[in-house]
Short mmCIF file of C-alpha atoms in Angstrom, two decimals:
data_model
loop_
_atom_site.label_atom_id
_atom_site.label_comp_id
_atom_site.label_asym_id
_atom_site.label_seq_id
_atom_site.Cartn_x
_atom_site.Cartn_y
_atom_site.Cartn_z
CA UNK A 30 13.52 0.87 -9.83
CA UNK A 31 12.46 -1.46 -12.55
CA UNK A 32 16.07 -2.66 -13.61
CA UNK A 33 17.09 -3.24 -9.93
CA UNK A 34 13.95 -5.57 -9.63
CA UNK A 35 14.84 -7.50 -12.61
CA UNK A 36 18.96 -7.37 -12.00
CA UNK A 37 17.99 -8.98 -8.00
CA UNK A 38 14.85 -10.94 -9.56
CA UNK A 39 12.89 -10.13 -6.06
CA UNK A 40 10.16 -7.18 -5.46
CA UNK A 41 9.57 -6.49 -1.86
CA UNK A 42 5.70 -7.12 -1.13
CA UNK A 43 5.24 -3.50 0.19
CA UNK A 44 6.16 -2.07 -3.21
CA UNK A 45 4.39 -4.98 -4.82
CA UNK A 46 0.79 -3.59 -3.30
CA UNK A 47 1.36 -0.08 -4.03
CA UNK A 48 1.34 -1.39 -7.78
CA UNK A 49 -2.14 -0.98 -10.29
CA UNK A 50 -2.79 -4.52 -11.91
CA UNK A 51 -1.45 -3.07 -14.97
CA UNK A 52 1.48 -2.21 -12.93
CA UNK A 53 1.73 -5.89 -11.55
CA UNK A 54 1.03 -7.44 -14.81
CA UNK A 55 4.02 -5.58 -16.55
CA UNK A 56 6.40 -6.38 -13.58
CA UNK A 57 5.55 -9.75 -13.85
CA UNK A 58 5.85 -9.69 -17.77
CA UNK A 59 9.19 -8.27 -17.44
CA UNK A 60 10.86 -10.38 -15.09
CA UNK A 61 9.26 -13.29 -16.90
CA UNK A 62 11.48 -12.41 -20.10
CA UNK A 63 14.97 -11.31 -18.15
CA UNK A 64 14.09 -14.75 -16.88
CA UNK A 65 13.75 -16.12 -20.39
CA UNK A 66 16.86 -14.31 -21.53
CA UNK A 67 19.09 -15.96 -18.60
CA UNK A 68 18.25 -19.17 -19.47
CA UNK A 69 19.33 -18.60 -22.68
CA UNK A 70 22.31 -17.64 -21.66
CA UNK A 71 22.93 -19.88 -19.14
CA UNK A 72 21.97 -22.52 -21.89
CA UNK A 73 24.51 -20.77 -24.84
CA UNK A 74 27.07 -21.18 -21.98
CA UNK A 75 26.63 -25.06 -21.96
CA UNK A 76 26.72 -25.61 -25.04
CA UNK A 77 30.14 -24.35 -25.35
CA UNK A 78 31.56 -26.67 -22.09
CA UNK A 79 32.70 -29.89 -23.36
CA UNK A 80 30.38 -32.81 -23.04
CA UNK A 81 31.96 -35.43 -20.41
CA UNK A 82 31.99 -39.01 -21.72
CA UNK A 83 29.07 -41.37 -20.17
CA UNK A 84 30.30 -43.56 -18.07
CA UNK A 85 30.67 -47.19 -18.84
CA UNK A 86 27.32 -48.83 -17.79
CA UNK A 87 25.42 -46.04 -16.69
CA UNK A 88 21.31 -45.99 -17.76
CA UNK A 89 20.83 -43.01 -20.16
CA UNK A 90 17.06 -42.19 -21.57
CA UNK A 91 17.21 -41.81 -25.37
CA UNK A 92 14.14 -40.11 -27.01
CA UNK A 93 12.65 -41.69 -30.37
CA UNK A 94 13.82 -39.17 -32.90
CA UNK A 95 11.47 -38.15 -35.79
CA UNK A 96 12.53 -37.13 -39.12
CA UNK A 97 13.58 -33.51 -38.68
CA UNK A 98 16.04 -34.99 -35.81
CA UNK A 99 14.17 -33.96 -32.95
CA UNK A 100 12.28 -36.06 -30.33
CA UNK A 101 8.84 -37.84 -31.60
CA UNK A 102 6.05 -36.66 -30.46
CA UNK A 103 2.51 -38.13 -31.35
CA UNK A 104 -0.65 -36.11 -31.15
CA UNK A 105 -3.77 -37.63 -31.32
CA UNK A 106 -6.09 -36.93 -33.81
CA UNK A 107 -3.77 -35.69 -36.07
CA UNK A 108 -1.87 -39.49 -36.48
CA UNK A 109 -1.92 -41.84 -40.16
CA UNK A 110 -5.65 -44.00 -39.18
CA UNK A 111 -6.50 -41.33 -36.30
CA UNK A 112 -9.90 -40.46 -35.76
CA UNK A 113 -10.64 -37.32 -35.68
CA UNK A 114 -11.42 -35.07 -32.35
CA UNK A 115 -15.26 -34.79 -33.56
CA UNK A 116 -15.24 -38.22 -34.11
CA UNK A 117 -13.68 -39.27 -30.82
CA UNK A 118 -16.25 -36.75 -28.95
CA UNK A 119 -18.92 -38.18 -31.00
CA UNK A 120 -18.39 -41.48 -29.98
CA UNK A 121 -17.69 -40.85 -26.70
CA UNK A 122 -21.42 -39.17 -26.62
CA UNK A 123 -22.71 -42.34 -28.32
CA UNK A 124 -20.50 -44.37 -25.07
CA UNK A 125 -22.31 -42.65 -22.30
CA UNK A 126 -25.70 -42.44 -23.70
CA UNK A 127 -25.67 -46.17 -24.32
CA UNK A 128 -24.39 -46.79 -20.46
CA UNK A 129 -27.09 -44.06 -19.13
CA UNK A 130 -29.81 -45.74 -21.37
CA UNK A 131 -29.05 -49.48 -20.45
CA UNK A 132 -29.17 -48.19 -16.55
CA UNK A 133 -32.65 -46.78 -17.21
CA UNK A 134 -33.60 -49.71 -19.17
CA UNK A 135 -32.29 -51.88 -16.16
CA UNK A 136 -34.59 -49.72 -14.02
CA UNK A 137 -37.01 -50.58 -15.85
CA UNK A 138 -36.74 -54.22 -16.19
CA UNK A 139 -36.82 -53.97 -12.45
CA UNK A 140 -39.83 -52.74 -11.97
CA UNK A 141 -41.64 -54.99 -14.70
CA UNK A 142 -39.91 -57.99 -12.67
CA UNK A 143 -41.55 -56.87 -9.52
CA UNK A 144 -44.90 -56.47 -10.88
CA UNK A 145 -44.99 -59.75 -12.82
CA UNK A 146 -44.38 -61.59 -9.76
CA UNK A 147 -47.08 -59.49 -7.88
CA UNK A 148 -49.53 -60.84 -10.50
CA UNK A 149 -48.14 -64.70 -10.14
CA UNK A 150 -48.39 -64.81 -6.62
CA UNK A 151 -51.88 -63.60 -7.02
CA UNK A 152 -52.52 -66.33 -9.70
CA UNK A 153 -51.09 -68.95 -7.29
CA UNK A 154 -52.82 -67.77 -4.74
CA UNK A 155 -56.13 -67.91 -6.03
CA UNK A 156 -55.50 -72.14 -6.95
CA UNK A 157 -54.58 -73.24 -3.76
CA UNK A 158 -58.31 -71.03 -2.82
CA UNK A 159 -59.60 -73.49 -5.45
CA UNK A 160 -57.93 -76.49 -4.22
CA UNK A 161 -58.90 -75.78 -0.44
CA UNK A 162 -62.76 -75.10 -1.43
CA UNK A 163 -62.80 -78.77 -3.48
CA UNK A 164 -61.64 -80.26 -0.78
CA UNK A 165 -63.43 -78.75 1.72
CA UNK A 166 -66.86 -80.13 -0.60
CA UNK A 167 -65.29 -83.35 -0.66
CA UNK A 168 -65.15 -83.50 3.09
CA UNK A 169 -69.00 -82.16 3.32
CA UNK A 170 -70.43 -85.10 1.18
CA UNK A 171 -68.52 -88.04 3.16
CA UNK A 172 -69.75 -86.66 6.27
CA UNK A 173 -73.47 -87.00 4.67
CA UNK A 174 -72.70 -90.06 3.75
CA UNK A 175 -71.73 -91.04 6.78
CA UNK A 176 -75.69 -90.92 8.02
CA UNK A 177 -77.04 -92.85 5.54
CA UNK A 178 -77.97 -96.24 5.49
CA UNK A 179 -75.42 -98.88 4.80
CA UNK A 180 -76.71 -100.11 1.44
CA UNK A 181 -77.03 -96.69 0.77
CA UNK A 182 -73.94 -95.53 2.03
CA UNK A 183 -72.36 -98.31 0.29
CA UNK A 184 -74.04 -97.05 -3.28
CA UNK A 185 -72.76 -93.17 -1.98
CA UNK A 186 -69.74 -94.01 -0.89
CA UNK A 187 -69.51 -95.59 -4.51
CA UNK A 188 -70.66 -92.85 -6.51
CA UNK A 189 -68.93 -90.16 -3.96
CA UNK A 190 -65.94 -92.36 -5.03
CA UNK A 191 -66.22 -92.11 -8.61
CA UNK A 192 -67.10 -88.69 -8.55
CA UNK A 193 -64.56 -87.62 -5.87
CA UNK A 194 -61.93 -89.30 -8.47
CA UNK A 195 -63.66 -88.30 -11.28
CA UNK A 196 -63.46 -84.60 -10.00
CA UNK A 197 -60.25 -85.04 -8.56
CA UNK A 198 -59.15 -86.06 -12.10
CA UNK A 199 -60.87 -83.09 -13.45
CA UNK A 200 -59.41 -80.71 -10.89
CA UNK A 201 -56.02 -81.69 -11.71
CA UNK A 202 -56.34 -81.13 -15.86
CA UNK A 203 -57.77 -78.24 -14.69
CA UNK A 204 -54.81 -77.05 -12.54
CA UNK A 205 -52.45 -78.41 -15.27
CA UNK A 206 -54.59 -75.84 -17.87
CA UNK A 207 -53.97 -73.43 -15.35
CA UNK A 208 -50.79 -73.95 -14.44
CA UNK A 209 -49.64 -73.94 -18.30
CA UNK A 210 -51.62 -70.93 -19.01
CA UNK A 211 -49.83 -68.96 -16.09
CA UNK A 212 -46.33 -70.25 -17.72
CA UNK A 213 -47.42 -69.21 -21.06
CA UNK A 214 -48.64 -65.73 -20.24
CA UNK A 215 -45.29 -65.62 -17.85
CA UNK A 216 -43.22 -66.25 -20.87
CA UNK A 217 -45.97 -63.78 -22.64
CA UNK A 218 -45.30 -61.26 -20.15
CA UNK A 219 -41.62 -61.40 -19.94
CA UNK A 220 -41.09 -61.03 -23.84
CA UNK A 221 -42.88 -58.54 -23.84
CA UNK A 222 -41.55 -56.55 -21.29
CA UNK A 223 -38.06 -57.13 -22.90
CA UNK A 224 -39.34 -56.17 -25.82
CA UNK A 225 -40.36 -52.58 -24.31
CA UNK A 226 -37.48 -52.35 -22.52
CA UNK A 227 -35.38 -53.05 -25.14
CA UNK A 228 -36.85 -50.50 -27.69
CA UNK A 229 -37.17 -47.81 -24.72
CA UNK A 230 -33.36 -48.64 -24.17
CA UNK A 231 -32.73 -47.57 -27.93
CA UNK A 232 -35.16 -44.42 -28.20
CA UNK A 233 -33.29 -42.92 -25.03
CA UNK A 234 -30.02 -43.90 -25.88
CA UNK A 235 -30.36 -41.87 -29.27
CA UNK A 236 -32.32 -39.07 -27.08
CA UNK A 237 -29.47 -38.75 -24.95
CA UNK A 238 -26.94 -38.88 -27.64
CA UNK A 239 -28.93 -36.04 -29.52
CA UNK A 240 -28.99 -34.26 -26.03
CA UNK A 241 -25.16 -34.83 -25.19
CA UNK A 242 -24.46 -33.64 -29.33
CA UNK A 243 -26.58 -30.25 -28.69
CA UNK A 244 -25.11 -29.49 -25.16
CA UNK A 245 -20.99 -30.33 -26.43
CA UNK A 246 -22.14 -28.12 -29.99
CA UNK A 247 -23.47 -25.53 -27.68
CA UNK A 248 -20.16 -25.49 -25.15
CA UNK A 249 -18.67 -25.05 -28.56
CA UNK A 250 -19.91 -22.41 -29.89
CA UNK A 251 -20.15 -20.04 -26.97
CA UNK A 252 -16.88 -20.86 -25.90
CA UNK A 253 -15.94 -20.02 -29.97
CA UNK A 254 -18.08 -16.49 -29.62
CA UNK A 255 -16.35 -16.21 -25.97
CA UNK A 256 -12.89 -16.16 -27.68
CA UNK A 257 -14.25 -14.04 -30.40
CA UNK A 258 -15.08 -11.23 -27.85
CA UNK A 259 -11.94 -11.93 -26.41
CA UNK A 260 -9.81 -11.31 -29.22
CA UNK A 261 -12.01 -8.40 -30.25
CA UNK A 262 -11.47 -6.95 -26.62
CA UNK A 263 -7.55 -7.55 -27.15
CA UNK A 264 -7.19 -5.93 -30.93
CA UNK A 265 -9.57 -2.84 -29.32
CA UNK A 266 -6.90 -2.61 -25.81
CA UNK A 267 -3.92 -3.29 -28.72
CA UNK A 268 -5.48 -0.31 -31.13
CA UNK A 269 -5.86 2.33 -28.04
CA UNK A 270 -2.81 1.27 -26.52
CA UNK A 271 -0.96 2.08 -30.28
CA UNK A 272 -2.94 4.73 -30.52
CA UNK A 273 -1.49 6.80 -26.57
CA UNK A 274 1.73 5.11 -27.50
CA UNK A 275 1.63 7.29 -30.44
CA UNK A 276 0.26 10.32 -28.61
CA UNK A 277 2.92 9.53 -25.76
CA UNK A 278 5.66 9.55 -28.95
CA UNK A 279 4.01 12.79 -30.68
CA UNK A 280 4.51 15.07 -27.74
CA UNK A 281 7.79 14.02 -26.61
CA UNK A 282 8.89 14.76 -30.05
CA UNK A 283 7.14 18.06 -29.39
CA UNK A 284 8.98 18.68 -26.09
CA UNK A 285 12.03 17.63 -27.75
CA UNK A 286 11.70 20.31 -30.71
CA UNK A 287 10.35 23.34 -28.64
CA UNK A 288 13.69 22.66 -26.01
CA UNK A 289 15.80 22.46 -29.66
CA UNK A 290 13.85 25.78 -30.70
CA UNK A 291 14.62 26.93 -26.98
CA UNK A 292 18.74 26.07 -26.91
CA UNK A 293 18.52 27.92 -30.45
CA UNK A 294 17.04 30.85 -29.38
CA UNK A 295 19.06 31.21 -26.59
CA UNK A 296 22.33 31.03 -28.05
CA UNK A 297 20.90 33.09 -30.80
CA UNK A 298 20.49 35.98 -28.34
CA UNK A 299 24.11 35.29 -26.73
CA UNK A 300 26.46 33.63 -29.26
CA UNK A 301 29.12 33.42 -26.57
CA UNK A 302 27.02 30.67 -24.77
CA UNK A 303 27.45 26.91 -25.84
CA UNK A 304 25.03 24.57 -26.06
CA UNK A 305 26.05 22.79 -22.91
CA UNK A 306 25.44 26.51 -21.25
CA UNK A 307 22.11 27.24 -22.37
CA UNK A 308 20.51 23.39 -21.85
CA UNK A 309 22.15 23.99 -17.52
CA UNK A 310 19.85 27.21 -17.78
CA UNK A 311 16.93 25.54 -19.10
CA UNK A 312 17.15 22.95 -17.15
CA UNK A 313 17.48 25.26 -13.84
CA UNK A 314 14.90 27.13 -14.80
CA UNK A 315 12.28 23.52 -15.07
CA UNK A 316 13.96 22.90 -11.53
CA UNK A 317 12.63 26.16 -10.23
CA UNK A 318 15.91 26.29 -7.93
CA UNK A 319 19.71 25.57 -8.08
CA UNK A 320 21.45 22.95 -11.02
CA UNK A 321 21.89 19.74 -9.45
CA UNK A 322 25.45 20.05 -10.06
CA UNK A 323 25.66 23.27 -8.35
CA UNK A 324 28.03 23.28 -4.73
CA UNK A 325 25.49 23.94 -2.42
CA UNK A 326 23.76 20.58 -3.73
CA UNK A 327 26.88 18.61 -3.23
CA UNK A 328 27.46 20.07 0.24
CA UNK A 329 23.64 19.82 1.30
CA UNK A 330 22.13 16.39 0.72
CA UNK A 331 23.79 13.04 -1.15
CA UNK A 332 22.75 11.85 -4.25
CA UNK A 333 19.89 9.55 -5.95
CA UNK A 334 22.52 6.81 -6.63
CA UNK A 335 23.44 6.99 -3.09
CA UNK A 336 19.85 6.21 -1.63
CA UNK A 337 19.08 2.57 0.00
CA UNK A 338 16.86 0.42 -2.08
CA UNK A 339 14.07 1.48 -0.51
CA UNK A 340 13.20 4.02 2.91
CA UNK A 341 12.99 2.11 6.72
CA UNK A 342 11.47 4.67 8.10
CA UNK A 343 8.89 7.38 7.64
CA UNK A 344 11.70 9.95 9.15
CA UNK A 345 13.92 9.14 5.77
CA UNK A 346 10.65 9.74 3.42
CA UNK A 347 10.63 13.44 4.88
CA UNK A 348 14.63 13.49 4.97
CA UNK A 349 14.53 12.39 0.75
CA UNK A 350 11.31 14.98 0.01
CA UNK A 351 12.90 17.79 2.00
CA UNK A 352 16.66 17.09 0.34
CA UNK A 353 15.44 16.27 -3.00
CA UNK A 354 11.74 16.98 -4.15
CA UNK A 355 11.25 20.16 -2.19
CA UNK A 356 14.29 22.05 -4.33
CA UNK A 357 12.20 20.67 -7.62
CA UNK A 358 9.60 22.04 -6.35
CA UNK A 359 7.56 19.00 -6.13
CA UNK A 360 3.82 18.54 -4.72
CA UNK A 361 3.50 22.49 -5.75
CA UNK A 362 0.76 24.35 -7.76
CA UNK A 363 3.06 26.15 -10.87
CA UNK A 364 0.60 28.73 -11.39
CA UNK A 365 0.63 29.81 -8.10
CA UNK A 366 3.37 28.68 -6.52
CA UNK A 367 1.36 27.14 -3.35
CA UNK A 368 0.54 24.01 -2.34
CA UNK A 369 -1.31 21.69 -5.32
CA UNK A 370 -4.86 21.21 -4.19
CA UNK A 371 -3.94 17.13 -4.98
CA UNK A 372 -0.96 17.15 -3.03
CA UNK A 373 -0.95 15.01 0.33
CA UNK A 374 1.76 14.05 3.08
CA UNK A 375 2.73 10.43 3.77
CA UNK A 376 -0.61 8.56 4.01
CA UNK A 377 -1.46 5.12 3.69
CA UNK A 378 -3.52 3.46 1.48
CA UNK A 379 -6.32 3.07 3.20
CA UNK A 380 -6.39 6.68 3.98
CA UNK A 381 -6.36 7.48 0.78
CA UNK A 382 -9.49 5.46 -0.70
CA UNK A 383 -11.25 6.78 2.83
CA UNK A 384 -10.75 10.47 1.10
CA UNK A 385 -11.70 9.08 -1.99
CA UNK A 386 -15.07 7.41 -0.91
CA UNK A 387 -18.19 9.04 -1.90
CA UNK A 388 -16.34 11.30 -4.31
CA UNK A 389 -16.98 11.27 -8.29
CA UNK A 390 -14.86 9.00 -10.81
CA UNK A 391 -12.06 10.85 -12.04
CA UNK A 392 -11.27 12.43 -8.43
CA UNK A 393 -7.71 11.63 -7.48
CA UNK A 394 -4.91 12.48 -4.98
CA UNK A 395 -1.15 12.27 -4.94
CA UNK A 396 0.25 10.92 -1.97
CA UNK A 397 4.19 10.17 -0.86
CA UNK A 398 5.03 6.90 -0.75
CA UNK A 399 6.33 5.47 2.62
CA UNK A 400 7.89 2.23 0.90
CA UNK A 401 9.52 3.70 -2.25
CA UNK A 402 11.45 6.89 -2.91
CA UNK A 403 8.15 7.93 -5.02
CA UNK A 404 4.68 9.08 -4.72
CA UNK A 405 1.64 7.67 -5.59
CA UNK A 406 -1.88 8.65 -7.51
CA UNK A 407 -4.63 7.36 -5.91
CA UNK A 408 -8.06 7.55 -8.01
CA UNK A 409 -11.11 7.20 -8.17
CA UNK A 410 -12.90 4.59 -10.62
CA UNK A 411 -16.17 2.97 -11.05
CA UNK A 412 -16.67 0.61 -7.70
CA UNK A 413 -13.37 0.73 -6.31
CA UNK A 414 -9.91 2.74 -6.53
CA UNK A 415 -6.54 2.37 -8.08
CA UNK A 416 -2.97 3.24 -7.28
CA UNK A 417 -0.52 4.17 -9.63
CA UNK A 418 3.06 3.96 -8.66
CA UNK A 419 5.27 7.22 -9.55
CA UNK A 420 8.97 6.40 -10.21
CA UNK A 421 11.45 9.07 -9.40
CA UNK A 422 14.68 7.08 -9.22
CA UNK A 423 16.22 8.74 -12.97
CA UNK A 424 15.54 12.23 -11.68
CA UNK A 425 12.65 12.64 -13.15
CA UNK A 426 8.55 11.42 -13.07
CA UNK A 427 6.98 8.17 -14.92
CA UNK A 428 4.62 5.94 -14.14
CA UNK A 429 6.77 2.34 -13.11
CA UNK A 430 7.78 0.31 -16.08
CA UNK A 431 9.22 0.78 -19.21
CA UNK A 432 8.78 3.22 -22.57
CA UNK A 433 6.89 5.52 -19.96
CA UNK A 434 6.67 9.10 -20.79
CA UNK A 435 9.12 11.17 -18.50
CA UNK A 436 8.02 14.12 -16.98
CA UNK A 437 10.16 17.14 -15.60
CA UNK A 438 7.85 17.77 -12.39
CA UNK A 439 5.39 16.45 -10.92
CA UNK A 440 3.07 18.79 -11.98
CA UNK A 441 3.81 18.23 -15.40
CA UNK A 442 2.85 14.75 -15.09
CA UNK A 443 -0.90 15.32 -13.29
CA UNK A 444 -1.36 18.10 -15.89
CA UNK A 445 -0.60 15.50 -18.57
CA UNK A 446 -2.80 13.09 -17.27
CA UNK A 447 -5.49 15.21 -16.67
CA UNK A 448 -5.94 15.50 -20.55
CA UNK A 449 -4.64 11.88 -21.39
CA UNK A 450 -5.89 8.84 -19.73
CA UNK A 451 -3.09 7.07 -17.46
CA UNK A 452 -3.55 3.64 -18.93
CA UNK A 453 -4.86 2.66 -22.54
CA UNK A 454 -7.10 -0.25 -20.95
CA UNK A 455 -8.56 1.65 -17.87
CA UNK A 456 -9.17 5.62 -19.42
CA UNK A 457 -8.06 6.89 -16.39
CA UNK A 458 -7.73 10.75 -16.83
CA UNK A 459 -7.38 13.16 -13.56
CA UNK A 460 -10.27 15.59 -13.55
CA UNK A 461 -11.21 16.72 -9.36
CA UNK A 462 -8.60 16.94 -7.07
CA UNK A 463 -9.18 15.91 -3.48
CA UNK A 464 -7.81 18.33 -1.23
CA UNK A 465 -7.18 17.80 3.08
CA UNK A 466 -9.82 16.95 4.83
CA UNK A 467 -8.48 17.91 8.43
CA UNK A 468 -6.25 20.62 9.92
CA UNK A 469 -3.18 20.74 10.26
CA UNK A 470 -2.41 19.33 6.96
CA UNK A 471 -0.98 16.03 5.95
CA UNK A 472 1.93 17.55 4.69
CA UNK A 473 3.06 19.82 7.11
CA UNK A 474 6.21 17.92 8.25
CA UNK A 475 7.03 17.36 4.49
CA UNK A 476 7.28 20.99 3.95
CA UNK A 477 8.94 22.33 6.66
CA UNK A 478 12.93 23.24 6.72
CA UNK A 479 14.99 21.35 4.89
CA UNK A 480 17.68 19.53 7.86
CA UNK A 481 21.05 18.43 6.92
CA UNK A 482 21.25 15.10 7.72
CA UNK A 483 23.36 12.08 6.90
CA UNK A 484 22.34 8.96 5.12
CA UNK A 485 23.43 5.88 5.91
#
């Protein structure tokens, strides 16, 4: 299944969600390098053609080329005269805690601003009081004047003249002090306020750069103790996933040796039989029915290599299981020859976690797939539930992808897996089967009598 995906580059989105993640990820990772390797190809290929000749007065880009011949690149920070990328940060720290202090300190200034010309107003405010009570006094004393005699209002309206313009001349020095003195503490006021804004301007920008420093040190470092758990994480995944590789390796050279011991035994016991002769029997015998070469195979139902990509209906499903998996014997308890308390019929997805809910982790069902010519183990893990694709397309059972351990049966494979985890990552080992939940069975039109049929 996996080497038709990456010889048509295209996986068909109902296979695509049967997949686990890990499943998807390794698809994806696969048909990233075939990619890869056809551009290479492709690009070998080119290189070969002959190069046509530009034509005369056509616009061509040419790169700068460095020393070692190949396009110039610059990076910065690592240029002749380049700052380095601590000092660039740094000074772009020192940038925007200048520009956040002198906004503050503009606030600021603001504010001052508005209350020194709150206290002016007052100040001018209270001299035009003055100046409307001194004249107001002036007024006052003419009118007395007014009802004196005339020798005497001559001699008032004398001395109300000199002291009118003796006061008048006294009032205005006075409003000249005054008037300087409000300009002087003005000025006064507006140093001084520059002053403090100024020197608050400096003390935040530096608290702000110290701030900014701390906050871009502390990004830093957890994103540095981030990538540390990270790479900790992968070495851990990379050790366990050497580690079943290893396992995986160890007992197919196991299986390997005890069907050498087998073929050697065998032909010990009749030295007549070839090797070729003893390996059919074995193999027969794992089948639990008929060779797959035998006549009433080639007569009864076609052949793997002849099936579509992929089943259109769920009446070919039971046609493939009833033609192929039932003579292997598949979805069936070896011990006891019945039905496999894990073994289910063609159910969806969604059926399948609804079984599922409420049960332990480990608890796990295989289902037949309706989209591939496989099955599927659905189980149970901590919050949710994950589907693992079964491959059958080489005649025998692995997980999809590649350097998978092949199984014989199906029942091989779940009693493998119910001692080693399914994936290195996850620890996914089988330990309660979830049986039917409803009468008749799922399965009963799987398991009925096999019909001859032809495929199209």
């Amino acid at each position: 299944m996996l080497q038709q995906i990456l010889k048509t580059m295209y996986v068909d989105p109902e296979i695509l969600s049967e997949l686990s993640e890990e499943q998807k990820q390794l698809l994806f990772f696969k048909m990233r390098e075939e990619q890869v390797r056809r551009y290479k190809e492709w690009e070998q290929k080119e290189d070969k053609k002959p190069k046509k000749p530009p034509k005369p007065g056509k616009r061509r880009i040419q790169f700068l080329k460095g020393a070692d011949g190949e396009p110039w690149t610059w990076v910065m920070g690592e240029g002749r005269g380049d700052a380095t990328i601590e000092e660039i940060m740094d000074r772009e720290d020192q940038l925007r805690a200048q520009r956040l202090a002198e906004k503050e300190a503009e606030e600021l200034k603001r504010r001052n601003e508005e209350v020194l010309r709150a206290k002016l107003q007052t100040e001018k405010e209270k001299l035009e009081r003055e100046k409307r009570e001194l004249a107001e006094a002036a007024r006052r004393r003419e009118e007395e004047a007014a009802y004196a005699s005339r020798k005497e209002a001559k001699m008032a309206a004398e001395r109300a003249r000199k002291a009118w313009a003796e006061q008048e001349r006294q009032a205005k020095e006075l409003e000249k002090k005054k008037e300087a003195e409000l300009k002087r503490k003005e000025q006064m006021e507006r140093r001084r306020s520059f002053e403090e804004v100024h020197k608050k301007a400096e003390k935040r920008a530096k608290e702000l750069y110290m701030s900014l420093k701390e906050a871009r040190e502390t990004a830093i470092k957890e994103a540095e103790q981030e990538q540390a758990h990270k790479d900790t994480e992968w070495r851990q995944q990379l050790q366990k996933q050497k580690e079943a590789d290893k396992r995986r390796s160890m007992l197919a050279r196991n299986a390997r040796e005890e069907f050498r011991r087998s073929v050697h035994t065998a032909m010990a016991d009749n030295k007549k039989q070839t090797v070729y002769d003893v390996a059919t029997q074995l193999r027969k015998q794992s089948l639990g029915g008929a060779a797959p070469g035998s006549s009433s195979s080639k007569t009864s139902s076609p052949t793997q290599a002849t099936l579509p990509a992929r089943p259109s209906s769920r009446q070919e499903v039971i046609r493939w299981f009833q033609d192929f998996e039932q003579p292997r014997q598949a979805g069936m308890d070896a011990r006891t020859h019945q039905v496999a308390a894990w073994f289910h019929g063609i159910i969806s997805r969604q059926e399948a976690e609804s079984l599922l809910e409420g049960r332990p982790i480990g608890s796990f069902l295989v289902r037949v797939s309706e989209r591939v010519w496989g099955y599927t183990i659905s189980y149970r893990a901590d919050g949710r539930c994950k589907h693992f694709l079964i491959d059958t397309s080489d005649n025998t059972y692995q997980f999809f992808g590649t350097n998978q351990l092949s199984h014989t049966s199906l029942w091989d494979l779940v009693s493998f897996h119910m001692k080693e985890p399914i994936s290195s990552t996850g620890g996914e080992v089988l330990k309660t089967p979830c049986g039917q939940s409803r009468q008749p069975p799922d399965y009963r039109d799987l398991l009925g009598e096999s019909q001859n049929s032809s495929w199209l």
